[in-house]
Amino acid sequence: MKRLTVPACVGLAAATAVSGVVISGAAFAAPSPSPSPSAGLRPGDAYAGIGQAATAPKGGASAQAAPAGIRGVDVASYQGPSIDWAKLYRDGIRFAFAKATEGATTRTETGYVNPHFAAQYNGARNAKMFRGAYHFALPHKSTGARQADWFVDHGGGWRQDGWTLPGVLDIENNPYNNGRDTCYGLKPGQMVSWIRAFSDRYFQRTGRRPVIYTNTAWWVKCTGGNATFGSHPLWLARYNTTPGAVPPGWRTHTMWQYAPGSPGNPYPTGNWSVFNGNWAALQRLAAVARTGFGGVNAGPEPVRRGRALTVLGRLYAFNGGWKGLPGKRVNVYFRAKGSAKWVYAGAVNTDRYGNFRKRFKAKKDGSWRVTFPGAPRYFGTTSGADYVDVR
């Protein structure tokens, strides 16, 4: 949403704790009038939806006539630290995103941190809302990996507390008068590589893929209609009475930002969105953690026919770091040499450290692998295959 410009330099900012995440802030003034591209933006003024209002049709959706769905808002420094989150909750708002960062600090660039982020992020949570953070991308300034690091290091991380939504990459129209076009001067292939680098680093740091906030027209133009990001939740921006077509690669949107915040709406607070799903789906988006296997082995190898063969390994979950996942069912599958079919062989539960071990009778040459089907708070995963020679 609309915001106040406050560049933040690493080493000069005061540290503020946000639910276990350290972010940086700097001295700031009172909220300024809503910035607009025509007025000329200062670094940090951009917000989710800044490119939408100018193209919104007359008679489009408004906050007073919200579409069906679980309602949410997004905010930035313009809304200040004293949002009445309790009132928003009473009036049906159940999730909120706060702008955390923009760009990144490098040797040639000063990154931006929202000075009100901690108050907004924690305020939404204290009002019992799902909460998340977003990063306004400046892909011409620094690499996607660098900006993902800046975002995670300044409040945009994720933790499996049941209330924190994955961080958002806001990639949309270039709002700045910087001599570059709406695609920031990048060719489609360069833009796709930048987005992928951001996503991969965010995934590496948090175990989650970021939500992608964008609009269909920008995506088609600036990525060439790339269709390889469909595994990311989509937050679609379109100020209209319907969400319209989604970008290539997605079958539907996860969230739809349908109207801007303005004094004419019930609250001059942020843009308005709806979640495309039920309460259980929103809970799952917040709570589901990445999982993976480590040390999966079938052996001994080779083994005599009729002797014992053991499949063992460890199931991990990512929540700020990889830790063993206890008490979960792991399924074991076998594929005989020359066959294309995996056959269920048995199941075993992980111990308190996430370890598992299952014995079988060696019958044929072939490969073994294990799967975790997933759980309410965890994604499923499948291990690699381990071949065993039976003699």
PDB file of N, CA and C in Angstrom, residues 22 44 124 135 212 216:
ATOM      1  N   VAL A  22      14.813 -10.310  13.422  1.00  0.00           N
ATOM      2  CA  VAL A  22      15.373  -8.984  13.637  1.00  0.00           C
ATOM      3  C   VAL A  22      15.257  -8.180  12.359  1.00  0.00           C
ATOM      4  N   GLY A  44      11.492   4.017  -2.022  1.00  0.00           N
ATOM      5  CA  GLY A  44      10.704   3.445  -0.939  1.00  0.00           C
ATOM      6  C   GLY A  44       9.228   3.746  -1.025  1.00  0.00           C
ATOM      7  N   ALA A 124      -1.237  -6.952  13.381  1.00  0.00           N
ATOM      8  CA  ALA A 124      -2.165  -7.866  12.715  1.00  0.00           C
ATOM      9  C   ALA A 124      -2.233  -9.195  13.454  1.00  0.00           C
ATOM     10  N   HIS A 135       7.824  -7.761  -0.355  1.00  0.00           N
ATOM     11  CA  HIS A 135       9.000  -7.056  -0.842  1.00  0.00           C
ATOM     12  C   HIS A 135       8.677  -6.456  -2.194  1.00  0.00           C
ATOM     13  N   ILE A 212       3.737 -14.818  -5.369  1.00  0.00           N
ATOM     14  CA  ILE A 212       4.055 -13.821  -6.395  1.00  0.00           C
ATOM     15  C   ILE A 212       2.858 -12.902  -6.566  1.00  0.00           C
ATOM     16  N   THR A 216      -1.751  -9.616 -14.700  1.00  0.00           N
ATOM     17  CA  THR A 216      -1.600 -10.448 -15.894  1.00  0.00           C
ATOM     18  C   THR A 216      -0.949  -9.696 -17.051  1.00  0.00           C
TER      19      THR A 216
END
